């Protein structure tokens, strides 16, 4: 573990995609709709029906890039409604697609369950597999994460930044290159970046009316 690399990558990700800050600045009704979408994904592993949600709040969330309208439904970082190259199988549930490698590493924390991550090296195509759980990813030196610079267009994160955050095999990862993270480092970044989601979901579950 290289703490300085984790700190730098986390700061970079929060700068590239300030999801938490955008939501903290949003009206309460918008945050409530966000938690509804996120909790649906966490519990069911599939997107909610948009018609069942507050349409105005949903439009606001899409404008904030907190949710993404995808061909197969409503995506909500870290969950993708579009099939992708990275899947996470949570114990007792079916597999879900993740928006990117860092998003995939966050899903076991949000689910609070043992999970199996499957992907292919974005450089050579080799099959990659990881085990992870509520507190940490299983120790492995065979899988790394490549975090390429974000494109400078205004497209949603899922079609810009996410495309550049991929799993790679150790053979394809130059260890000293600043854009490459060991999987335990990327896991720490993922858990810190998405920690607010777990905290908000847990607080909402214990709020008056939800006990």
JSON list of C-alpha atoms in Angstrom, two decimals:
[
{"chain": "A", "resi": 1, "resn": "UNK", "atom": "CA", "xyz": [0.00, 0.00, 0.00]},
{"chain": "A", "resi": 2, "resn": "UNK", "atom": "CA", "xyz": [1.33, 3.43, -0.98]},
{"chain": "A", "resi": 3, "resn": "UNK", "atom": "CA", "xyz": [-0.68, 5.99, 1.03]},
{"chain": "A", "resi": 4, "resn": "UNK", "atom": "CA", "xyz": [0.51, 8.93, -1.05]},
{"chain": "A", "resi": 5, "resn": "UNK", "atom": "CA", "xyz": [-0.70, 7.22, -4.22]},
{"chain": "A", "resi": 6, "resn": "UNK", "atom": "CA", "xyz": [-4.11, 6.58, -2.62]},
{"chain": "A", "resi": 7, "resn": "UNK", "atom": "CA", "xyz": [-4.43, 10.20, -1.48]},
{"chain": "A", "resi": 8, "resn": "UNK", "atom": "CA", "xyz": [-3.48, 11.52, -4.90]},
{"chain": "A", "resi": 9, "resn": "UNK", "atom": "CA", "xyz": [-5.87, 9.20, -6.75]},
{"chain": "A", "resi": 10, "resn": "UNK", "atom": "CA", "xyz": [-8.76, 9.99, -4.40]},
{"chain": "A", "resi": 11, "resn": "UNK", "atom": "CA", "xyz": [-8.22, 13.72, -4.81]},
{"chain": "A", "resi": 12, "resn": "UNK", "atom": "CA", "xyz": [-8.03, 13.32, -8.55]},
{"chain": "A", "resi": 13, "resn": "UNK", "atom": "CA", "xyz": [-11.25, 11.29, -8.68]},
{"chain": "A", "resi": 14, "resn": "UNK", "atom": "CA", "xyz": [-13.13, 13.78, -6.51]},
{"chain": "A", "resi": 15, "resn": "UNK", "atom": "CA", "xyz": [-11.92, 16.55, -8.80]},
{"chain": "A", "resi": 16, "resn": "UNK", "atom": "CA", "xyz": [-12.87, 14.69, -11.97]},
{"chain": "A", "resi": 17, "resn": "UNK", "atom": "CA", "xyz": [-16.25, 13.62, -10.63]},
{"chain": "A", "resi": 18, "resn": "UNK", "atom": "CA", "xyz": [-17.42, 15.59, -7.54]},
{"chain": "A", "resi": 19, "resn": "UNK", "atom": "CA", "xyz": [-20.46, 13.37, -6.98]},
{"chain": "A", "resi": 20, "resn": "UNK", "atom": "CA", "xyz": [-20.72, 13.74, -3.21]},
{"chain": "A", "resi": 21, "resn": "UNK", "atom": "CA", "xyz": [-20.39, 17.52, -3.28]},
{"chain": "A", "resi": 22, "resn": "UNK", "atom": "CA", "xyz": [-22.99, 17.87, -6.02]},
{"chain": "A", "resi": 23, "resn": "UNK", "atom": "CA", "xyz": [-25.46, 15.85, -3.97]},
{"chain": "A", "resi": 24, "resn": "UNK", "atom": "CA", "xyz": [-24.71, 17.68, -0.72]},
{"chain": "A", "resi": 25, "resn": "UNK", "atom": "CA", "xyz": [-25.56, 20.93, -2.51]},
{"chain": "A", "resi": 26, "resn": "UNK", "atom": "CA", "xyz": [-28.79, 19.52, -3.95]},
{"chain": "A", "resi": 27, "resn": "UNK", "atom": "CA", "xyz": [-32.26, 20.06, -2.37]},
{"chain": "A", "resi": 28, "resn": "UNK", "atom": "CA", "xyz": [-33.43, 17.50, 0.17]},
{"chain": "A", "resi": 29, "resn": "UNK", "atom": "CA", "xyz": [-36.09, 16.10, -2.18]},
{"chain": "A", "resi": 30, "resn": "UNK", "atom": "CA", "xyz": [-33.43, 15.44, -4.81]},
{"chain": "A", "resi": 31, "resn": "UNK", "atom": "CA", "xyz": [-31.19, 13.64, -2.32]},
{"chain": "A", "resi": 32, "resn": "UNK", "atom": "CA", "xyz": [-34.18, 11.57, -1.17]},
{"chain": "A", "resi": 33, "resn": "UNK", "atom": "CA", "xyz": [-34.90, 10.48, -4.74]},
{"chain": "A", "resi": 34, "resn": "UNK", "atom": "CA", "xyz": [-31.23, 9.64, -5.16]},
{"chain": "A", "resi": 35, "resn": "UNK", "atom": "CA", "xyz": [-31.24, 7.38, -2.12]},
{"chain": "A", "resi": 36, "resn": "UNK", "atom": "CA", "xyz": [-34.38, 5.69, -3.41]},
{"chain": "A", "resi": 37, "resn": "UNK", "atom": "CA", "xyz": [-32.68, 4.83, -6.68]},
{"chain": "A", "resi": 38, "resn": "UNK", "atom": "CA", "xyz": [-29.45, 3.74, -4.99]},
{"chain": "A", "resi": 39, "resn": "UNK", "atom": "CA", "xyz": [-31.24, 1.56, -2.42]},
{"chain": "A", "resi": 40, "resn": "UNK", "atom": "CA", "xyz": [-33.25, -0.12, -5.18]},
{"chain": "A", "resi": 41, "resn": "UNK", "atom": "CA", "xyz": [-30.01, -1.04, -6.90]},
{"chain": "A", "resi": 42, "resn": "UNK", "atom": "CA", "xyz": [-28.39, -2.20, -3.68]},
{"chain": "A", "resi": 43, "resn": "UNK", "atom": "CA", "xyz": [-31.29, -4.45, -2.69]},
{"chain": "A", "resi": 44, "resn": "UNK", "atom": "CA", "xyz": [-32.43, -5.75, -6.08]},
{"chain": "A", "resi": 45, "resn": "UNK", "atom": "CA", "xyz": [-29.43, -5.45, -8.39]},
{"chain": "A", "resi": 46, "resn": "UNK", "atom": "CA", "xyz": [-31.46, -3.83, -11.16]},
{"chain": "A", "resi": 47, "resn": "UNK", "atom": "CA", "xyz": [-32.69, -0.35, -12.07]},
{"chain": "A", "resi": 48, "resn": "UNK", "atom": "CA", "xyz": [-35.96, 1.02, -10.71]},
{"chain": "A", "resi": 49, "resn": "UNK", "atom": "CA", "xyz": [-38.78, 2.02, -13.02]},
{"chain": "A", "resi": 50, "resn": "UNK", "atom": "CA", "xyz": [-38.36, 5.72, -13.79]},
{"chain": "A", "resi": 51, "resn": "UNK", "atom": "CA", "xyz": [-42.13, 6.22, -13.84]},
{"chain": "A", "resi": 52, "resn": "UNK", "atom": "CA", "xyz": [-42.25, 5.30, -10.15]},
{"chain": "A", "resi": 53, "resn": "UNK", "atom": "CA", "xyz": [-39.91, 8.15, -9.19]},
{"chain": "A", "resi": 54, "resn": "UNK", "atom": "CA", "xyz": [-40.28, 11.89, -8.72]},
{"chain": "A", "resi": 55, "resn": "UNK", "atom": "CA", "xyz": [-39.73, 12.99, -12.32]},
{"chain": "A", "resi": 56, "resn": "UNK", "atom": "CA", "xyz": [-38.52, 16.49, -11.46]},
{"chain": "A", "resi": 57, "resn": "UNK", "atom": "CA", "xyz": [-36.05, 15.14, -8.92]},
{"chain": "A", "resi": 58, "resn": "UNK", "atom": "CA", "xyz": [-34.91, 12.55, -11.43]},
{"chain": "A", "resi": 59, "resn": "UNK", "atom": "CA", "xyz": [-34.29, 15.22, -14.06]},
{"chain": "A", "resi": 60, "resn": "UNK", "atom": "CA", "xyz": [-32.21, 17.13, -11.54]},
{"chain": "A", "resi": 61, "resn": "UNK", "atom": "CA", "xyz": [-30.21, 14.02, -10.66]},
{"chain": "A", "resi": 62, "resn": "UNK", "atom": "CA", "xyz": [-29.51, 13.37, -14.32]},
{"chain": "A", "resi": 63, "resn": "UNK", "atom": "CA", "xyz": [-28.35, 16.97, -14.75]},
{"chain": "A", "resi": 64, "resn": "UNK", "atom": "CA", "xyz": [-25.98, 16.45, -11.81]},
{"chain": "A", "resi": 65, "resn": "UNK", "atom": "CA", "xyz": [-24.77, 13.21, -13.43]},
{"chain": "A", "resi": 66, "resn": "UNK", "atom": "CA", "xyz": [-25.73, 11.37, -10.23]},
{"chain": "A", "resi": 67, "resn": "UNK", "atom": "CA", "xyz": [-27.85, 8.98, -12.29]},
{"chain": "A", "resi": 68, "resn": "UNK", "atom": "CA", "xyz": [-27.51, 8.06, -15.95]},
{"chain": "A", "resi": 69, "resn": "UNK", "atom": "CA", "xyz": [-30.23, 7.24, -18.46]},
{"chain": "A", "resi": 70, "resn": "UNK", "atom": "CA", "xyz": [-28.88, 4.16, -20.22]},
{"chain": "A", "resi": 71, "resn": "UNK", "atom": "CA", "xyz": [-30.48, 2.03, -22.90]},
{"chain": "A", "resi": 72, "resn": "UNK", "atom": "CA", "xyz": [-31.34, -0.71, -20.41]},
{"chain": "A", "resi": 73, "resn": "UNK", "atom": "CA", "xyz": [-32.60, 1.59, -17.65]},
{"chain": "A", "resi": 74, "resn": "UNK", "atom": "CA", "xyz": [-31.49, 4.01, -14.97]},
{"chain": "A", "resi": 75, "resn": "UNK", "atom": "CA", "xyz": [-27.88, 3.61, -13.92]},
{"chain": "A", "resi": 76, "resn": "UNK", "atom": "CA", "xyz": [-26.67, 4.92, -10.56]},
{"chain": "A", "resi": 77, "resn": "UNK", "atom": "CA", "xyz": [-22.94, 4.99, -9.84]},
{"chain": "A", "resi": 78, "resn": "UNK", "atom": "CA", "xyz": [-21.43, 2.52, -9.05]},
{"chain": "A", "resi": 79, "resn": "UNK", "atom": "CA", "xyz": [-24.15, 0.40, -10.72]},
{"chain": "A", "resi": 80, "resn": "UNK", "atom": "CA", "xyz": [-24.54, 0.28, -14.50]},
{"chain": "A", "resi": 81, "resn": "UNK", "atom": "CA", "xyz": [-27.80, -0.55, -16.26]},
{"chain": "A", "resi": 82, "resn": "UNK", "atom": "CA", "xyz": [-25.82, -1.32, -19.41]},
{"chain": "A", "resi": 83, "resn": "UNK", "atom": "CA", "xyz": [-23.91, -4.60, -19.72]},
{"chain": "A", "resi": 84, "resn": "UNK", "atom": "CA", "xyz": [-20.21, -3.97, -19.39]},
{"chain": "A", "resi": 85, "resn": "UNK", "atom": "CA", "xyz": [-16.82, -5.58, -19.17]},
{"chain": "A", "resi": 86, "resn": "UNK", "atom": "CA", "xyz": [-16.88, -5.65, -15.37]},
{"chain": "A", "resi": 87, "resn": "UNK", "atom": "CA", "xyz": [-19.41, -7.62, -13.31]},
{"chain": "A", "resi": 88, "resn": "UNK", "atom": "CA", "xyz": [-19.85, -8.09, -9.59]},
{"chain": "A", "resi": 89, "resn": "UNK", "atom": "CA", "xyz": [-21.65, -11.14, -8.23]},
{"chain": "A", "resi": 90, "resn": "UNK", "atom": "CA", "xyz": [-22.85, -10.48, -4.70]},
{"chain": "A", "resi": 91, "resn": "UNK", "atom": "CA", "xyz": [-23.42, -13.56, -2.52]},
{"chain": "A", "resi": 92, "resn": "UNK", "atom": "CA", "xyz": [-27.03, -14.67, -2.74]},
{"chain": "A", "resi": 93, "resn": "UNK", "atom": "CA", "xyz": [-27.84, -12.39, -5.67]},
{"chain": "A", "resi": 94, "resn": "UNK", "atom": "CA", "xyz": [-27.26, -12.26, -9.39]},
{"chain": "A", "resi": 95, "resn": "UNK", "atom": "CA", "xyz": [-24.40, -10.37, -11.05]},
{"chain": "A", "resi": 96, "resn": "UNK", "atom": "CA", "xyz": [-24.55, -6.63, -11.66]},
{"chain": "A", "resi": 97, "resn": "UNK", "atom": "CA", "xyz": [-22.51, -4.52, -14.04]},
{"chain": "A", "resi": 98, "resn": "UNK", "atom": "CA", "xyz": [-20.26, -1.79, -12.68]},
{"chain": "A", "resi": 99, "resn": "UNK", "atom": "CA", "xyz": [-19.59, 1.55, -14.33]},
{"chain": "A", "resi": 100, "resn": "UNK", "atom": "CA", "xyz": [-15.80, 1.15, -13.98]},
{"chain": "A", "resi": 101, "resn": "UNK", "atom": "CA", "xyz": [-13.11, -0.69, -11.99]},
{"chain": "A", "resi": 102, "resn": "UNK", "atom": "CA", "xyz": [-13.25, 1.63, -8.99]},
{"chain": "A", "resi": 103, "resn": "UNK", "atom": "CA", "xyz": [-17.06, 1.42, -8.98]},
{"chain": "A", "resi": 104, "resn": "UNK", "atom": "CA", "xyz": [-16.85, -2.38, -9.00]},
{"chain": "A", "resi": 105, "resn": "UNK", "atom": "CA", "xyz": [-14.61, -2.30, -5.94]},
{"chain": "A", "resi": 106, "resn": "UNK", "atom": "CA", "xyz": [-17.19, -0.17, -4.08]},
{"chain": "A", "resi": 107, "resn": "UNK", "atom": "CA", "xyz": [-20.12, -2.56, -4.60]},
{"chain": "A", "resi": 108, "resn": "UNK", "atom": "CA", "xyz": [-19.07, -5.14, -1.97]},
{"chain": "A", "resi": 109, "resn": "UNK", "atom": "CA", "xyz": [-18.91, -2.36, 0.62]},
{"chain": "A", "resi": 110, "resn": "UNK", "atom": "CA", "xyz": [-22.36, -1.08, -0.32]},
{"chain": "A", "resi": 111, "resn": "UNK", "atom": "CA", "xyz": [-23.81, -4.59, -0.40]},
{"chain": "A", "resi": 112, "resn": "UNK", "atom": "CA", "xyz": [-22.16, -5.65, 2.84]},
{"chain": "A", "resi": 113, "resn": "UNK", "atom": "CA", "xyz": [-21.56, -9.10, 1.41]},
{"chain": "A", "resi": 114, "resn": "UNK", "atom": "CA", "xyz": [-18.86, -11.28, -0.07]},
{"chain": "A", "resi": 115, "resn": "UNK", "atom": "CA", "xyz": [-18.59, -10.67, -3.81]},
{"chain": "A", "resi": 116, "resn": "UNK", "atom": "CA", "xyz": [-16.82, -11.99, -6.87]},
{"chain": "A", "resi": 117, "resn": "UNK", "atom": "CA", "xyz": [-15.53, -9.49, -9.44]},
{"chain": "A", "resi": 118, "resn": "UNK", "atom": "CA", "xyz": [-14.94, -10.56, -13.03]},
{"chain": "A", "resi": 119, "resn": "UNK", "atom": "CA", "xyz": [-13.28, -8.52, -15.75]},
{"chain": "A", "resi": 120, "resn": "UNK", "atom": "CA", "xyz": [-10.76, -8.65, -18.57]},
{"chain": "A", "resi": 121, "resn": "UNK", "atom": "CA", "xyz": [-7.45, -6.82, -18.68]},
{"chain": "A", "resi": 122, "resn": "UNK", "atom": "CA", "xyz": [-8.13, -3.72, -20.75]},
{"chain": "A", "resi": 123, "resn": "UNK", "atom": "CA", "xyz": [-4.64, -4.01, -22.28]},
{"chain": "A", "resi": 124, "resn": "UNK", "atom": "CA", "xyz": [-4.20, -7.68, -23.23]},
{"chain": "A", "resi": 125, "resn": "UNK", "atom": "CA", "xyz": [-7.67, -9.16, -22.66]},
{"chain": "A", "resi": 126, "resn": "UNK", "atom": "CA", "xyz": [-6.60, -11.71, -20.04]},
{"chain": "A", "resi": 127, "resn": "UNK", "atom": "CA", "xyz": [-9.43, -12.88, -17.75]},
{"chain": "A", "resi": 128, "resn": "UNK", "atom": "CA", "xyz": [-9.26, -11.39, -14.26]},
{"chain": "A", "resi": 129, "resn": "UNK", "atom": "CA", "xyz": [-11.06, -12.42, -11.09]},
{"chain": "A", "resi": 130, "resn": "UNK", "atom": "CA", "xyz": [-11.15, -10.87, -7.62]},
{"chain": "A", "resi": 131, "resn": "UNK", "atom": "CA", "xyz": [-12.80, -11.68, -4.33]},
{"chain": "A", "resi": 132, "resn": "UNK", "atom": "CA", "xyz": [-13.94, -8.86, -2.08]},
{"chain": "A", "resi": 133, "resn": "UNK", "atom": "CA", "xyz": [-16.10, -8.28, 0.96]},
{"chain": "A", "resi": 134, "resn": "UNK", "atom": "CA", "xyz": [-17.62, -5.59, 3.18]},
{"chain": "A", "resi": 135, "resn": "UNK", "atom": "CA", "xyz": [-14.29, -4.37, 4.55]},
{"chain": "A", "resi": 136, "resn": "UNK", "atom": "CA", "xyz": [-11.59, -5.01, 1.95]},
{"chain": "A", "resi": 137, "resn": "UNK", "atom": "CA", "xyz": [-10.63, -6.69, -1.29]},
{"chain": "A", "resi": 138, "resn": "UNK", "atom": "CA", "xyz": [-8.75, -9.99, -1.04]},
{"chain": "A", "resi": 139, "resn": "UNK", "atom": "CA", "xyz": [-5.01, -9.46, -1.17]},
{"chain": "A", "resi": 140, "resn": "UNK", "atom": "CA", "xyz": [-3.64, -10.05, -4.65]},
{"chain": "A", "resi": 141, "resn": "UNK", "atom": "CA", "xyz": [-0.71, -8.78, -6.65]},
{"chain": "A", "resi": 142, "resn": "UNK", "atom": "CA", "xyz": [-2.07, -10.02, -9.97]},
{"chain": "A", "resi": 143, "resn": "UNK", "atom": "CA", "xyz": [-4.65, -7.28, -10.61]},
{"chain": "A", "resi": 144, "resn": "UNK", "atom": "CA", "xyz": [-4.10, -3.52, -10.92]},
{"chain": "A", "resi": 145, "resn": "UNK", "atom": "CA", "xyz": [-6.28, -0.57, -11.92]},
{"chain": "A", "resi": 146, "resn": "UNK", "atom": "CA", "xyz": [-5.47, 1.87, -14.72]},
{"chain": "A", "resi": 147, "resn": "UNK", "atom": "CA", "xyz": [-6.84, 5.40, -14.24]},
{"chain": "A", "resi": 148, "resn": "UNK", "atom": "CA", "xyz": [-6.38, 7.28, -17.49]},
{"chain": "A", "resi": 149, "resn": "UNK", "atom": "CA", "xyz": [-7.04, 11.02, -17.78]},
{"chain": "A", "resi": 150, "resn": "UNK", "atom": "CA", "xyz": [-10.65, 12.06, -18.30]},
{"chain": "A", "resi": 151, "resn": "UNK", "atom": "CA", "xyz": [-11.78, 13.25, -21.70]},
{"chain": "A", "resi": 152, "resn": "UNK", "atom": "CA", "xyz": [-12.52, 16.96, -21.75]},
{"chain": "A", "resi": 153, "resn": "UNK", "atom": "CA", "xyz": [-16.03, 16.78, -23.22]},
{"chain": "A", "resi": 154, "resn": "UNK", "atom": "CA", "xyz": [-19.31, 17.24, -21.33]},
{"chain": "A", "resi": 155, "resn": "UNK", "atom": "CA", "xyz": [-20.64, 13.72, -21.68]},
{"chain": "A", "resi": 156, "resn": "UNK", "atom": "CA", "xyz": [-21.77, 11.79, -18.56]},
{"chain": "A", "resi": 157, "resn": "UNK", "atom": "CA", "xyz": [-19.09, 10.22, -16.42]},
{"chain": "A", "resi": 158, "resn": "UNK", "atom": "CA", "xyz": [-20.20, 6.73, -17.46]},
{"chain": "A", "resi": 159, "resn": "UNK", "atom": "CA", "xyz": [-19.27, 7.45, -21.08]},
{"chain": "A", "resi": 160, "resn": "UNK", "atom": "CA", "xyz": [-16.14, 9.49, -20.43]},
{"chain": "A", "resi": 161, "resn": "UNK", "atom": "CA", "xyz": [-14.21, 9.05, -17.18]},
{"chain": "A", "resi": 162, "resn": "UNK", "atom": "CA", "xyz": [-15.45, 5.51, -16.52]},
{"chain": "A", "resi": 163, "resn": "UNK", "atom": "CA", "xyz": [-14.14, 4.26, -19.83]},
{"chain": "A", "resi": 164, "resn": "UNK", "atom": "CA", "xyz": [-10.64, 5.10, -18.65]},
{"chain": "A", "resi": 165, "resn": "UNK", "atom": "CA", "xyz": [-10.77, 3.39, -15.24]},
{"chain": "A", "resi": 166, "resn": "UNK", "atom": "CA", "xyz": [-10.16, -0.27, -15.96]},
{"chain": "A", "resi": 167, "resn": "UNK", "atom": "CA", "xyz": [-8.72, -3.43, -14.48]},
{"chain": "A", "resi": 168, "resn": "UNK", "atom": "CA", "xyz": [-5.38, -4.59, -15.89]},
{"chain": "A", "resi": 169, "resn": "UNK", "atom": "CA", "xyz": [-3.20, -7.59, -15.16]},
{"chain": "A", "resi": 170, "resn": "UNK", "atom": "CA", "xyz": [0.08, -7.12, -13.33]},
{"chain": "A", "resi": 171, "resn": "UNK", "atom": "CA", "xyz": [2.05, -7.91, -16.49]},
{"chain": "A", "resi": 172, "resn": "UNK", "atom": "CA", "xyz": [0.53, -4.89, -18.24]},
{"chain": "A", "resi": 173, "resn": "UNK", "atom": "CA", "xyz": [0.91, -2.44, -15.34]},
{"chain": "A", "resi": 174, "resn": "UNK", "atom": "CA", "xyz": [4.07, -0.32, -15.12]},
{"chain": "A", "resi": 175, "resn": "UNK", "atom": "CA", "xyz": [4.36, -0.17, -11.33]},
{"chain": "A", "resi": 176, "resn": "UNK", "atom": "CA", "xyz": [5.83, 3.32, -11.09]},
{"chain": "A", "resi": 177, "resn": "UNK", "atom": "CA", "xyz": [3.47, 5.01, -13.56]},
{"chain": "A", "resi": 178, "resn": "UNK", "atom": "CA", "xyz": [1.20, 7.49, -11.76]},
{"chain": "A", "resi": 179, "resn": "UNK", "atom": "CA", "xyz": [-1.90, 6.29, -13.63]},
{"chain": "A", "resi": 180, "resn": "UNK", "atom": "CA", "xyz": [-1.65, 2.73, -12.24]},
{"chain": "A", "resi": 181, "resn": "UNK", "atom": "CA", "xyz": [-2.85, 1.62, -8.80]},
{"chain": "A", "resi": 182, "resn": "UNK", "atom": "CA", "xyz": [-2.42, -1.67, -7.03]},
{"chain": "A", "resi": 183, "resn": "UNK", "atom": "CA", "xyz": [-5.81, -3.24, -6.46]},
{"chain": "A", "resi": 184, "resn": "UNK", "atom": "CA", "xyz": [-5.64, -2.68, -2.69]},
{"chain": "A", "resi": 185, "resn": "UNK", "atom": "CA", "xyz": [-4.93, 1.00, -3.34]},
{"chain": "A", "resi": 186, "resn": "UNK", "atom": "CA", "xyz": [-7.81, 1.29, -5.79]},
{"chain": "A", "resi": 187, "resn": "UNK", "atom": "CA", "xyz": [-10.02, -0.50, -3.28]},
{"chain": "A", "resi": 188, "resn": "UNK", "atom": "CA", "xyz": [-9.17, 2.10, -0.63]},
{"chain": "A", "resi": 189, "resn": "UNK", "atom": "CA", "xyz": [-9.97, 4.89, -3.11]},
{"chain": "A", "resi": 190, "resn": "UNK", "atom": "CA", "xyz": [-13.31, 3.26, -3.99]},
{"chain": "A", "resi": 191, "resn": "UNK", "atom": "CA", "xyz": [-14.38, 2.82, -0.39]},
{"chain": "A", "resi": 192, "resn": "UNK", "atom": "CA", "xyz": [-13.48, 6.38, 0.57]},
{"chain": "A", "resi": 193, "resn": "UNK", "atom": "CA", "xyz": [-15.05, 7.91, -2.54]},
{"chain": "A", "resi": 194, "resn": "UNK", "atom": "CA", "xyz": [-18.36, 6.07, -2.07]},
{"chain": "A", "resi": 195, "resn": "UNK", "atom": "CA", "xyz": [-18.36, 6.05, 1.75]},
{"chain": "A", "resi": 196, "resn": "UNK", "atom": "CA", "xyz": [-20.99, 8.81, 1.80]},
{"chain": "A", "resi": 197, "resn": "UNK", "atom": "CA", "xyz": [-23.44, 6.50, 0.01]},
{"chain": "A", "resi": 198, "resn": "UNK", "atom": "CA", "xyz": [-23.23, 3.82, 2.68]},
{"chain": "A", "resi": 199, "resn": "UNK", "atom": "CA", "xyz": [-23.48, 6.42, 5.46]},
{"chain": "A", "resi": 200, "resn": "UNK", "atom": "CA", "xyz": [-26.53, 8.09, 3.88]},
{"chain": "A", "resi": 201, "resn": "UNK", "atom": "CA", "xyz": [-28.27, 4.77, 3.20]},
{"chain": "A", "resi": 202, "resn": "UNK", "atom": "CA", "xyz": [-27.68, 3.58, 6.76]},
{"chain": "A", "resi": 203, "resn": "UNK", "atom": "CA", "xyz": [-28.92, 6.90, 8.19]},
{"chain": "A", "resi": 204, "resn": "UNK", "atom": "CA", "xyz": [-32.01, 6.82, 5.97]},
{"chain": "A", "resi": 205, "resn": "UNK", "atom": "CA", "xyz": [-32.81, 3.26, 7.05]},
{"chain": "A", "resi": 206, "resn": "UNK", "atom": "CA", "xyz": [-32.87, 4.38, 10.69]},
{"chain": "A", "resi": 207, "resn": "UNK", "atom": "CA", "xyz": [-34.72, 7.64, 10.17]},
{"chain": "A", "resi": 208, "resn": "UNK", "atom": "CA", "xyz": [-38.24, 8.06, 11.68]},
{"chain": "A", "resi": 209, "resn": "UNK", "atom": "CA", "xyz": [-40.78, 6.16, 9.59]},
{"chain": "A", "resi": 210, "resn": "UNK", "atom": "CA", "xyz": [-38.26, 3.63, 8.29]},
{"chain": "A", "resi": 211, "resn": "UNK", "atom": "CA", "xyz": [-37.68, 1.65, 11.50]}
]
